[in-house]
mmCIF file of C-alpha atoms in Angstrom:
data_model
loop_
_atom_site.group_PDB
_atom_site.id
_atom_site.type_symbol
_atom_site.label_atom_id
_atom_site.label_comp_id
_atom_site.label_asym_id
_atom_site.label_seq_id
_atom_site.Cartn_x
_atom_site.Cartn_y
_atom_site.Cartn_z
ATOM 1 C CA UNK A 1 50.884 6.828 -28.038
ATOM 2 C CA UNK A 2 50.260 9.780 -25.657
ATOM 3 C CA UNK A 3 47.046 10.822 -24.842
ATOM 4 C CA UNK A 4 47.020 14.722 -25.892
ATOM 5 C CA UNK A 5 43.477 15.544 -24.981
ATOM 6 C CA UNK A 6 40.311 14.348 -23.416
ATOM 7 C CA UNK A 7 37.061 15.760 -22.589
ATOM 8 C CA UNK A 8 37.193 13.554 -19.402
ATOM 9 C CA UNK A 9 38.881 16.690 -17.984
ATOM 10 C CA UNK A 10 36.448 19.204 -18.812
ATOM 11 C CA UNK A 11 33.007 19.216 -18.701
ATOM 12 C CA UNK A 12 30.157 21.679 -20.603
ATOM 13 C CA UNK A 13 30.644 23.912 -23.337
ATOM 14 C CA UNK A 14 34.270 23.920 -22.368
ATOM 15 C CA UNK A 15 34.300 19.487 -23.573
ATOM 16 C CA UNK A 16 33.853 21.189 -27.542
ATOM 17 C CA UNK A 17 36.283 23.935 -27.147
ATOM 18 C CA UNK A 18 38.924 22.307 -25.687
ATOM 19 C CA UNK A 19 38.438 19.383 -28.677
ATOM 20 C CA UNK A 20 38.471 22.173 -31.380
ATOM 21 C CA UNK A 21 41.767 24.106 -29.811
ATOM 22 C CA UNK A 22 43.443 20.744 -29.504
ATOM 23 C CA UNK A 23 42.593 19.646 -33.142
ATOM 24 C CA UNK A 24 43.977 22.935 -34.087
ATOM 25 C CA UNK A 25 47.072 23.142 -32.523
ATOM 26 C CA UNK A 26 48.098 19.764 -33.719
ATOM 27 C CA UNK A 27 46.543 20.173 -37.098
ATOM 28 C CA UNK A 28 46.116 23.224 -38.905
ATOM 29 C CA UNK A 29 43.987 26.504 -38.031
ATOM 30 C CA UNK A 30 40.473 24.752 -39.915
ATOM 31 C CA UNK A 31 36.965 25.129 -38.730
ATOM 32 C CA UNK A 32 34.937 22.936 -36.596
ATOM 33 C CA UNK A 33 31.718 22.819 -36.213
ATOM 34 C CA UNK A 34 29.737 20.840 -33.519
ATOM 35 C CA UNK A 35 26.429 18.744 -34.801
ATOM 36 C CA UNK A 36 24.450 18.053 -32.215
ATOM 37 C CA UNK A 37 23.562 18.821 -28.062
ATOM 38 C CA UNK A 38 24.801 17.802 -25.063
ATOM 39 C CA UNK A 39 28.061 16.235 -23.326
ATOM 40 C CA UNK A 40 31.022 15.828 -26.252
ATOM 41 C CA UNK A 41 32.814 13.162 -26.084
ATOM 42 C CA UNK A 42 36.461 12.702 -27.841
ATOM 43 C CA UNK A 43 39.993 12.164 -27.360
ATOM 44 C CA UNK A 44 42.992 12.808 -28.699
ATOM 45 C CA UNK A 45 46.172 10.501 -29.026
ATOM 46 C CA UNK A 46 49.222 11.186 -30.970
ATOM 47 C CA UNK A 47 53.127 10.370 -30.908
ATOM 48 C CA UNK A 48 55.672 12.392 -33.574
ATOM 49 C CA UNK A 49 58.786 11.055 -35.030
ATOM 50 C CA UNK A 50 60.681 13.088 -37.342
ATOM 51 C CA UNK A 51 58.388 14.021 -40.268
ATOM 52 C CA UNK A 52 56.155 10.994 -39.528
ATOM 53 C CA UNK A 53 52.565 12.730 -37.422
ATOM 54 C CA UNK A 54 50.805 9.412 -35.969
ATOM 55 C CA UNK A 55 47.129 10.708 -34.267
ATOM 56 C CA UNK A 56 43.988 8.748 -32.742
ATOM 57 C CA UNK A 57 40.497 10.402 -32.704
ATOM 58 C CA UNK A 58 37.092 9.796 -31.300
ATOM 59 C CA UNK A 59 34.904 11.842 -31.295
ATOM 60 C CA UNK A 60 31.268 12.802 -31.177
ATOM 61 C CA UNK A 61 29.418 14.004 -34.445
ATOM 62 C CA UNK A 62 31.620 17.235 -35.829
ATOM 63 C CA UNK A 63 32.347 19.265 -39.187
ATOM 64 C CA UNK A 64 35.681 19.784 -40.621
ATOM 65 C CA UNK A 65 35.576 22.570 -43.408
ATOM 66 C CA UNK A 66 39.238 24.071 -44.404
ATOM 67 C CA UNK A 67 37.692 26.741 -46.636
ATOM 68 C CA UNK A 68 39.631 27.977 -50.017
ATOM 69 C CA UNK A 69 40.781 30.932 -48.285
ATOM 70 C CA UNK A 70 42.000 29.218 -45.869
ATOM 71 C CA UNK A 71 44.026 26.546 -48.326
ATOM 72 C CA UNK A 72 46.045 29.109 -50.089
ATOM 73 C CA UNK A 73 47.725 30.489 -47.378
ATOM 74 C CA UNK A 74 49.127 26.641 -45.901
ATOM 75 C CA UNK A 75 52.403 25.207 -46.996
ATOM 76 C CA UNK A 76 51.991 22.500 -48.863
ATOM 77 C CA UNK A 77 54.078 19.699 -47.401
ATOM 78 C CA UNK A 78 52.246 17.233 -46.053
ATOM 79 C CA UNK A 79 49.758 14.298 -47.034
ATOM 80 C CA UNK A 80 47.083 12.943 -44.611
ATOM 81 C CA UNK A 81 46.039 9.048 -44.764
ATOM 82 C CA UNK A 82 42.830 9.011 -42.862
ATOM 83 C CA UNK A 83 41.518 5.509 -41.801
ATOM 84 C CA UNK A 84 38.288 4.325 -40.623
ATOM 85 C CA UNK A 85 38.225 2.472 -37.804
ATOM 86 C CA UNK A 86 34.737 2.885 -36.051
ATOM 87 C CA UNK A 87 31.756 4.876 -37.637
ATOM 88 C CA UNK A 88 31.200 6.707 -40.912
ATOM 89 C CA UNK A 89 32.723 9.747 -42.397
ATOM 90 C CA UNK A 90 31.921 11.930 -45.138
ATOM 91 C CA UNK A 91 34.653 13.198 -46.569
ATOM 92 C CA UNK A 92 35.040 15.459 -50.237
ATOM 93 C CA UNK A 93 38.011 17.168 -51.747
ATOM 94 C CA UNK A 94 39.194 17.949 -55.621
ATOM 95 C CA UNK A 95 35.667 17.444 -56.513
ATOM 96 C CA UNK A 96 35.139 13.886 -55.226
ATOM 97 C CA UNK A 97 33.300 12.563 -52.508
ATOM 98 C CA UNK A 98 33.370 9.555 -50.562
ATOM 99 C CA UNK A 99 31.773 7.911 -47.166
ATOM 100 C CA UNK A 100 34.328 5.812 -45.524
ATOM 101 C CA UNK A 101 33.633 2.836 -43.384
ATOM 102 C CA UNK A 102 35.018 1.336 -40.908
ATOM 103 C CA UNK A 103 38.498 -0.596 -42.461
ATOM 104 C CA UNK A 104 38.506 1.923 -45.294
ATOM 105 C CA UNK A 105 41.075 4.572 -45.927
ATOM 106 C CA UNK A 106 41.781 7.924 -47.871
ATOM 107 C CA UNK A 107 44.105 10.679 -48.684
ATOM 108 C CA UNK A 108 43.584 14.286 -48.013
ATOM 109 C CA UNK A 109 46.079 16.890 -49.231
ATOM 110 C CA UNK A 110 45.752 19.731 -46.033
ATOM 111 C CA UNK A 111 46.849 22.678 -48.166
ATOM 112 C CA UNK A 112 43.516 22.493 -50.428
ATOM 113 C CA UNK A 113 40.106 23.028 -49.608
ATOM 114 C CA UNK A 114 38.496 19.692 -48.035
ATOM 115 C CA UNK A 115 35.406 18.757 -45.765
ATOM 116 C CA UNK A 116 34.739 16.277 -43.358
ATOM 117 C CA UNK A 117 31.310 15.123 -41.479
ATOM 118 C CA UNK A 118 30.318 12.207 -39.076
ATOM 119 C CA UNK A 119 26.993 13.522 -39.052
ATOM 120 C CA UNK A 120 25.198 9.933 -37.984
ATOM 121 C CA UNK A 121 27.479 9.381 -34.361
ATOM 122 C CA UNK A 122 30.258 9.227 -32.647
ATOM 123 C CA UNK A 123 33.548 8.455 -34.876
ATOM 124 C CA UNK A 124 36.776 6.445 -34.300
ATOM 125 C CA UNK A 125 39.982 7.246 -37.136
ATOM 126 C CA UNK A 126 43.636 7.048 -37.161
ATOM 127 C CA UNK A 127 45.802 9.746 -38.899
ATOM 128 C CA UNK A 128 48.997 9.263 -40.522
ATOM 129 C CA UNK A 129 50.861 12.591 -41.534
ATOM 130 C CA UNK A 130 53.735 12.535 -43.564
ATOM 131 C CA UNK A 131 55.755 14.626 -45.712
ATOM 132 C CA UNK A 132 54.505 14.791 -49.607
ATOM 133 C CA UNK A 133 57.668 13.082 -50.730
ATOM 134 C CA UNK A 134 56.508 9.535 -49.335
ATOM 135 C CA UNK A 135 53.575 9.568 -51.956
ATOM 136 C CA UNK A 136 54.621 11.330 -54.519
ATOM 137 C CA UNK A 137 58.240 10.076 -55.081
ATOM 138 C CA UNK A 138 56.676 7.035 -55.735
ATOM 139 C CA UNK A 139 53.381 8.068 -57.407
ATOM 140 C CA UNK A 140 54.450 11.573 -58.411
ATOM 141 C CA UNK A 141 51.502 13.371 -57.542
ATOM 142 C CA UNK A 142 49.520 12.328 -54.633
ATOM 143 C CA UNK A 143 46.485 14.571 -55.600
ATOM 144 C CA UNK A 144 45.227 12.215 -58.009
ATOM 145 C CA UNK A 145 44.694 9.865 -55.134
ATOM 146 C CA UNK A 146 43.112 12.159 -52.686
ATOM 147 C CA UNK A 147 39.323 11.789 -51.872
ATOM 148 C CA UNK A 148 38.992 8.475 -53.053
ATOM 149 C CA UNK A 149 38.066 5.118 -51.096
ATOM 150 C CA UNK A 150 40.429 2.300 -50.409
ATOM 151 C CA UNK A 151 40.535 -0.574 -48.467
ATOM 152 C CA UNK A 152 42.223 -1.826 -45.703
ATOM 153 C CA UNK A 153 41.077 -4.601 -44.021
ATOM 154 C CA UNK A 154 42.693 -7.034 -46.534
ATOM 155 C CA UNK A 155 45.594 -7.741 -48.523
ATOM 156 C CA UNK A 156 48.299 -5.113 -48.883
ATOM 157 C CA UNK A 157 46.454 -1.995 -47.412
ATOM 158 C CA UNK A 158 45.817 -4.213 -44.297
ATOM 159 C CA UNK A 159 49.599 -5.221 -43.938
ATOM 160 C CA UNK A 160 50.397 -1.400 -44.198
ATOM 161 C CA UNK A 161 48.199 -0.595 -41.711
ATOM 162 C CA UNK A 162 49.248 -3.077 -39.595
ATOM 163 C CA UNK A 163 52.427 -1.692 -39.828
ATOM 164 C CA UNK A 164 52.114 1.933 -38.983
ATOM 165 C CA UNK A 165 50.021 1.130 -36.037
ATOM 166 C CA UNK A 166 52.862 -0.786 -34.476
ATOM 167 C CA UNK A 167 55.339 2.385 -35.610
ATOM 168 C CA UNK A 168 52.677 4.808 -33.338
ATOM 169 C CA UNK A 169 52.884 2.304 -30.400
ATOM 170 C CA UNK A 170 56.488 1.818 -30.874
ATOM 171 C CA UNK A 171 58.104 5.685 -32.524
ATOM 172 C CA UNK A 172 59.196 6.646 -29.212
ATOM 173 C CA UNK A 173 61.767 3.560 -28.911
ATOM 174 C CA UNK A 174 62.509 3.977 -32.561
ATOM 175 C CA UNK A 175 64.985 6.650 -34.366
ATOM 176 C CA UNK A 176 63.656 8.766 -36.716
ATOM 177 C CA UNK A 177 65.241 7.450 -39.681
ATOM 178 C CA UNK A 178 64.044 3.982 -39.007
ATOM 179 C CA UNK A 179 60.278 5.558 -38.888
ATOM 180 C CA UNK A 180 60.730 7.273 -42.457
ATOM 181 C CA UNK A 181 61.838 3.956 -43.528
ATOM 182 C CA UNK A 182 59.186 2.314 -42.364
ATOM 183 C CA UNK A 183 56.702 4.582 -43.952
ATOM 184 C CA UNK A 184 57.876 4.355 -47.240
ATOM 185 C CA UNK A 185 57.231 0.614 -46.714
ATOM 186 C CA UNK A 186 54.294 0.957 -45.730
ATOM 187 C CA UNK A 187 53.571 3.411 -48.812
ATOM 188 C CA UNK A 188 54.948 0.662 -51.310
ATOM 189 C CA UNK A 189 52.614 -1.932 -50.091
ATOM 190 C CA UNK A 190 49.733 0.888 -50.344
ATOM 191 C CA UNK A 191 51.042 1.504 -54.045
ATOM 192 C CA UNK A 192 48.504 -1.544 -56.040
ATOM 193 C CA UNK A 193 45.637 -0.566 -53.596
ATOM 194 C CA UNK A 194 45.787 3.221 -54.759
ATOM 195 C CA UNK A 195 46.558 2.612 -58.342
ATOM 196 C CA UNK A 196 43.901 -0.125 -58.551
ATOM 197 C CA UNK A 197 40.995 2.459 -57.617
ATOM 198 C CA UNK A 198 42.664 5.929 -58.904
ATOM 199 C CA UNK A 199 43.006 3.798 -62.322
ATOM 200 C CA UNK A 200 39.044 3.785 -62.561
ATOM 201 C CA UNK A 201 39.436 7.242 -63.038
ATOM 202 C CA UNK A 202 41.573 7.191 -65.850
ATOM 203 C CA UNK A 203 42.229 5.835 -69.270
ATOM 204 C CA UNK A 204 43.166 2.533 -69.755
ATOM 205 C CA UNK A 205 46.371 2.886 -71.452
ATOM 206 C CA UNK A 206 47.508 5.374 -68.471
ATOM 207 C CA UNK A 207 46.310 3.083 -65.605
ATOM 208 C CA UNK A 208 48.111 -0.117 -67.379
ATOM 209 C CA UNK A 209 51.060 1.990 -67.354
ATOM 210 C CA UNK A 210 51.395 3.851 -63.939
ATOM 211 C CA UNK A 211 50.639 0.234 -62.412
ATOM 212 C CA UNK A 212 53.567 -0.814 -64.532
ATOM 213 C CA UNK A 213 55.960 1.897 -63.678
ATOM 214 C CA UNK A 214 54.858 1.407 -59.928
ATOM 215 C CA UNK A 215 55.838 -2.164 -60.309
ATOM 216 C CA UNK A 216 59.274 -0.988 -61.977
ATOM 217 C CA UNK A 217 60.111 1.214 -59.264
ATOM 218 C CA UNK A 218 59.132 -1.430 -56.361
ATOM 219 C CA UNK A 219 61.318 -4.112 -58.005
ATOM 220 C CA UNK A 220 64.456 -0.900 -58.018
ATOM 221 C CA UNK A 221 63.830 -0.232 -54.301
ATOM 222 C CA UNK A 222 63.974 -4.135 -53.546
ATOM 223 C CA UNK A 223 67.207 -4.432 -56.040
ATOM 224 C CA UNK A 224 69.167 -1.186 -55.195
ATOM 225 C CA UNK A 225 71.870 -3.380 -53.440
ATOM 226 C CA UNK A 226 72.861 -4.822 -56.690
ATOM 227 C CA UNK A 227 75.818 -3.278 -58.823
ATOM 228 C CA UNK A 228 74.686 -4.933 -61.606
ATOM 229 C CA UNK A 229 70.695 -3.829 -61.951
ATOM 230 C CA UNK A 230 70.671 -2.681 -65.018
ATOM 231 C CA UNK A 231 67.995 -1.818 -67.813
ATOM 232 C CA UNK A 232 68.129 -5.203 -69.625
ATOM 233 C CA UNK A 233 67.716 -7.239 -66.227
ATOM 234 C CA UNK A 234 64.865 -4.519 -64.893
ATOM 235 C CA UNK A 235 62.899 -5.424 -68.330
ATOM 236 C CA UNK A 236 63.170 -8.693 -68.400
ATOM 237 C CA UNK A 237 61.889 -8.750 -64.891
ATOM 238 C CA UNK A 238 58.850 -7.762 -66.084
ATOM 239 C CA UNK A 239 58.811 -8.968 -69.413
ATOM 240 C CA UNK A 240 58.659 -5.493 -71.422
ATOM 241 C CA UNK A 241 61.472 -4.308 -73.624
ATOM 242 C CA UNK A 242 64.530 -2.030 -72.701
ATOM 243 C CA UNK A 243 63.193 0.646 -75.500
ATOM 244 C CA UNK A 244 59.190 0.279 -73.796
ATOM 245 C CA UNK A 245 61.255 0.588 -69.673
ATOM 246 C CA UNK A 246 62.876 3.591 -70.982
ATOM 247 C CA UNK A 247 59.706 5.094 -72.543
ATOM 248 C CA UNK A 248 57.994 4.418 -69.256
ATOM 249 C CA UNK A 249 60.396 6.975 -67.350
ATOM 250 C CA UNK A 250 60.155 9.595 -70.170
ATOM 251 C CA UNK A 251 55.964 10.588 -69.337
ATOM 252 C CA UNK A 252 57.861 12.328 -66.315
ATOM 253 C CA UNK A 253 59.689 12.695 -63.529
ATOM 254 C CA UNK A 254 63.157 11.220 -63.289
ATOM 255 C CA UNK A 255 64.625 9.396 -65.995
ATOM 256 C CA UNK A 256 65.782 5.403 -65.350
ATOM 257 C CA UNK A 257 69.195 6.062 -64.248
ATOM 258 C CA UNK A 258 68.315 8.870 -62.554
ATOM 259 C CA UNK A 259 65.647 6.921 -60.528
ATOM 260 C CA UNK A 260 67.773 4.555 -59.206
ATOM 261 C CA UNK A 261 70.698 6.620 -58.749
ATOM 262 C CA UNK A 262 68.852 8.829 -56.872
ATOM 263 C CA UNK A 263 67.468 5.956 -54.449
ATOM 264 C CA UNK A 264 71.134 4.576 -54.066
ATOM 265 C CA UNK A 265 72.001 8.123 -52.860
ATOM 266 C CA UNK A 266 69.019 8.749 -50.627
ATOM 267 C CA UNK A 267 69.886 5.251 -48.872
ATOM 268 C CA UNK A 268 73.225 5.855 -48.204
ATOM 269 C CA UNK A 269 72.772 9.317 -46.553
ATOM 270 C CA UNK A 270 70.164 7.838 -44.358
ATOM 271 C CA UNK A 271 72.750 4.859 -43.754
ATOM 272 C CA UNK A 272 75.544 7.169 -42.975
ATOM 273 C CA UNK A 273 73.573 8.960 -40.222
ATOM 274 C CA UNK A 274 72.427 5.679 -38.404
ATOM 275 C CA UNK A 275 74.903 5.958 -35.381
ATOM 276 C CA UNK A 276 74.491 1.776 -35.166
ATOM 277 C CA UNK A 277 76.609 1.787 -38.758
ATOM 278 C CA UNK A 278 79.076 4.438 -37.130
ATOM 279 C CA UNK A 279 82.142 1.313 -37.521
ATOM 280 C CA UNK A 280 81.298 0.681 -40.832
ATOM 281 C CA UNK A 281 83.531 2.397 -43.782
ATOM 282 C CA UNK A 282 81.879 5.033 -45.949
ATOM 283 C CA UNK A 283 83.087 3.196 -49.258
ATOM 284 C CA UNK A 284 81.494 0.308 -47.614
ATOM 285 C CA UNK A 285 77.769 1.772 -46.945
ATOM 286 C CA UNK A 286 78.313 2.946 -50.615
ATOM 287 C CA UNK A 287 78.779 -0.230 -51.263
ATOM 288 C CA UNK A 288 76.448 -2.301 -49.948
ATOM 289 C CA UNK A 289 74.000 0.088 -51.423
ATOM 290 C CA UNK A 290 74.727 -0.881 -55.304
ATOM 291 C CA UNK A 291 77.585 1.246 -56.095
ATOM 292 C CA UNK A 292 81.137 -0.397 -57.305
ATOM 293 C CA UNK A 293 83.186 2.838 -57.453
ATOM 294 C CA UNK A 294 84.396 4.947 -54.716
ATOM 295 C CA UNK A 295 85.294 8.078 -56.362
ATOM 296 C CA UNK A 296 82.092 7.655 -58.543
ATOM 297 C CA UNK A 297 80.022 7.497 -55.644
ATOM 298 C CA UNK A 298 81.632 10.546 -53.776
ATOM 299 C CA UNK A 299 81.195 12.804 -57.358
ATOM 300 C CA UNK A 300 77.568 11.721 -57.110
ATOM 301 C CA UNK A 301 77.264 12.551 -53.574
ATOM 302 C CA UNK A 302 78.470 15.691 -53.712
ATOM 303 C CA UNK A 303 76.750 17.071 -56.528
ATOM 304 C CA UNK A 304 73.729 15.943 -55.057
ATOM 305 C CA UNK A 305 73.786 17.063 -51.651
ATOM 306 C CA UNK A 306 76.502 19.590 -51.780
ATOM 307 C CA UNK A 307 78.939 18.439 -49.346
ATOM 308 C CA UNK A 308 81.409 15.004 -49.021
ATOM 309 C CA UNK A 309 79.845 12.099 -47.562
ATOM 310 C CA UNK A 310 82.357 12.276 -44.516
ATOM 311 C CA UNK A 311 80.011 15.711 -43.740
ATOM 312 C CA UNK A 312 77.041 13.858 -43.135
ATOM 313 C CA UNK A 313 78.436 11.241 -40.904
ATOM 314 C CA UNK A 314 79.775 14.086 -38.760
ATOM 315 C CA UNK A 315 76.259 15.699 -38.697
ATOM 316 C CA UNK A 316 74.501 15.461 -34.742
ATOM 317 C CA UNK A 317 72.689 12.700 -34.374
ATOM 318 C CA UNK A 318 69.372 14.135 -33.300
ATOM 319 C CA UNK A 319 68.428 15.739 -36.611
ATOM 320 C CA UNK A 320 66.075 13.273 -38.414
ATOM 321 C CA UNK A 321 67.543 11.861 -41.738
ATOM 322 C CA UNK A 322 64.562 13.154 -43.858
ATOM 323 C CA UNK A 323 65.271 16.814 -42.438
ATOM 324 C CA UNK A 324 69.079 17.084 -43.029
ATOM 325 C CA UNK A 325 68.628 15.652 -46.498
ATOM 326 C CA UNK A 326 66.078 18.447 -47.293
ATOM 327 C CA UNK A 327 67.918 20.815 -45.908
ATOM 328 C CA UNK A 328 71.174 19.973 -47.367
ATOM 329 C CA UNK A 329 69.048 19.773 -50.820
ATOM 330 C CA UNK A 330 67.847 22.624 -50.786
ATOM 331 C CA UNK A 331 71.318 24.354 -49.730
ATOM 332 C CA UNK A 332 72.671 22.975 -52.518
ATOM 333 C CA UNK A 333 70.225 23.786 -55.383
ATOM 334 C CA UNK A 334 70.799 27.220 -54.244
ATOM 335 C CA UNK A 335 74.675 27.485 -54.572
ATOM 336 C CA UNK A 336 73.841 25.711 -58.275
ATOM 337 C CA UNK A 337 72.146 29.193 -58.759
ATOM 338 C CA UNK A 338 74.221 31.079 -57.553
ATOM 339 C CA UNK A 339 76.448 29.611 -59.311
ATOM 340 C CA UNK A 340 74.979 29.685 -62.427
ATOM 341 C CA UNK A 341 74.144 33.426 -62.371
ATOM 342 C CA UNK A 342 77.766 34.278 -61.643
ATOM 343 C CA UNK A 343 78.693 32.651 -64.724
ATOM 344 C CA UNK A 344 76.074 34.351 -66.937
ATOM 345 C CA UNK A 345 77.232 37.555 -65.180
ATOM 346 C CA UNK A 346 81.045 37.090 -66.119
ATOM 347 C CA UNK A 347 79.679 36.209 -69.828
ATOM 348 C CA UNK A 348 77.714 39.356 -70.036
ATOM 349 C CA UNK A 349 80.447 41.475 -68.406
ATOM 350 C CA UNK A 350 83.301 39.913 -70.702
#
């Protein structure tokens, strides 16, 4: 990781500015407030890869307030997994509040009102950024996780850890799309952790089932290579009935099919714009990703990302997977619109 500031090179008043204009800049435009005299100590290491923010801290005793009228004018596109390494920190947002130690984690959503204090010394945390889709296309809404404490210095929130330290030493020698990939690794092994103590928080019935569909979903991502994963073979998996799987994806969000259609799809554009599958066929990435029908696969391609697979695979190399897929999203949904509106038009004009 690169070191991005240090208050080895200033000295003074000038230590606490620089630390607050740096934090800024590579954050958003919060407030920070110092607690305590004297020299400040901190520093300030981070390395970007595509959508994927990786950032060390230490520093001496501060305040973090990003104030309500602040929140509402931020985008809301990113989630913040804050973990402990050295020190305490107070942290409270959506009404809870928790003190973190050192091999304990949180989330923070940045585009709502938070606050954070190491009022008792000096403070040591790593910072993983990453677009909202890594939580919440697994969990579907990452607030309900937010501001609550987790551990990581066992198990699978240890393992995950482990993992996206390596990806900050090692993004720079990586490609972007292997770094997204990685994350939403890292995110499934975080998934029991974060249902296990948001659960506490919620009735029975609903924490039984969001472990389950979590579960569900985790056993798709590891199956998606297989033509033949169907509903019966999902629920027997995990010893529930078809009608009880389907009922699972009707609460919200995607449907079944639509879940692991959706995956398949997501996988092969990624795979498609990895330049070290450039001499493999596009019927074969479609392939090897669990579908068994070429023209099927193109339909669904199309109508999902508005453009023929071939497109992609033509795209430059150095936009990051995760960006192009938004963008071509997004592109998309708008032409369905359009599309749509020119129809009612013609209907009302006729």
């Amino acid at each position: 990781m690169d070191t991005v500031y240090s208050t080895q090179r200033s000295a003074g008043v000038d230590q606490f500015v620089g630390f607050s204009n740096a934090i800024r800049a590579r954050f958003l435009p919060i407030e920070l407030r110092r607690l305590g005299g004297g020299e400040f100590h901190s520093e300030i290491r981070q390395q970007v890869a595509a959508r994927v923010t990786f950032t060390r801290i230490a520093c001496d005793p501060v305040a973090v307030t990003c104030s309500s009228a602040l929140a509402v004018t931020l985008p809301k596109s990113d989630y913040l997994l804050r973990l402990q390494v050295d020190g305490h920190s107070a942290l409270s947002q959506f009404g809870h509040e928790v003190v973190l130690e050192p091999g304990e984690f949180t989330i923070l959503d940045p585009a709502a009102p938070y606050t954070i204090s190491n009022r008792n010394g000096a403070v040591q945390c790593f910072l993983v950024g990453m677009a909202r889709e890594f939580i919440d296309e697994r969990l579907h809404d990452g607030t309900q996780f937010c501001a609550l404490r987790y551990r990581a210095d066992y198990g699978s929130g240890r393992v995950a850890f482990s993992l996206m330290s390596a990806l900050a030493e090692e993004a720079s020698a990586l490609g972007g799309a292997e770094v997204e990939q990685a994350m939403r690794s890292a995110i499934m092994l975080l998934g029991p952790e974060l249902l296990r103590r948001a659960g506490g928080t919620q009735p029975p019935g609903k924490r039984s089932r969001g472990m389950l569909r979590h579960r569900v979903e985790a056993y798709i991502e590891a199956n998606l290579v297989d033509p033949l994963l169907t509903p019966r073979r999902i629920a027997e998996a995990h010893g529930i009935s078809v009608r009880s799987l389907f009922k699972l994806f009707e609460d919200s969000g995607p449907t079944l099919a639509e879940t692991i259609r959706e995956r398949r799809l997501r996988r092969c554009f990624d795979d498609l714009l990895d330049r070290a599958r450039c001499g493999e066929t596009i019927t074969s990435i479609a392939f090897a990703n669990g579908f068994s029908d070429a023209a099927h696969f193109s339909r669904s391609f199309r109508n999902r990302f508005g453009c023929a697979p071939k497109s992609v695979r033509d795209q430059p190399s150095a936009q990051p997977a995760l960006v192009l897929r938004e963008r071509m999203t997004s592109a998309a949904a708008e032409a369905s619109r359009n599309a749509r509106q020119v129809k009612r038009g013609s209907h009302r004009s006729s």
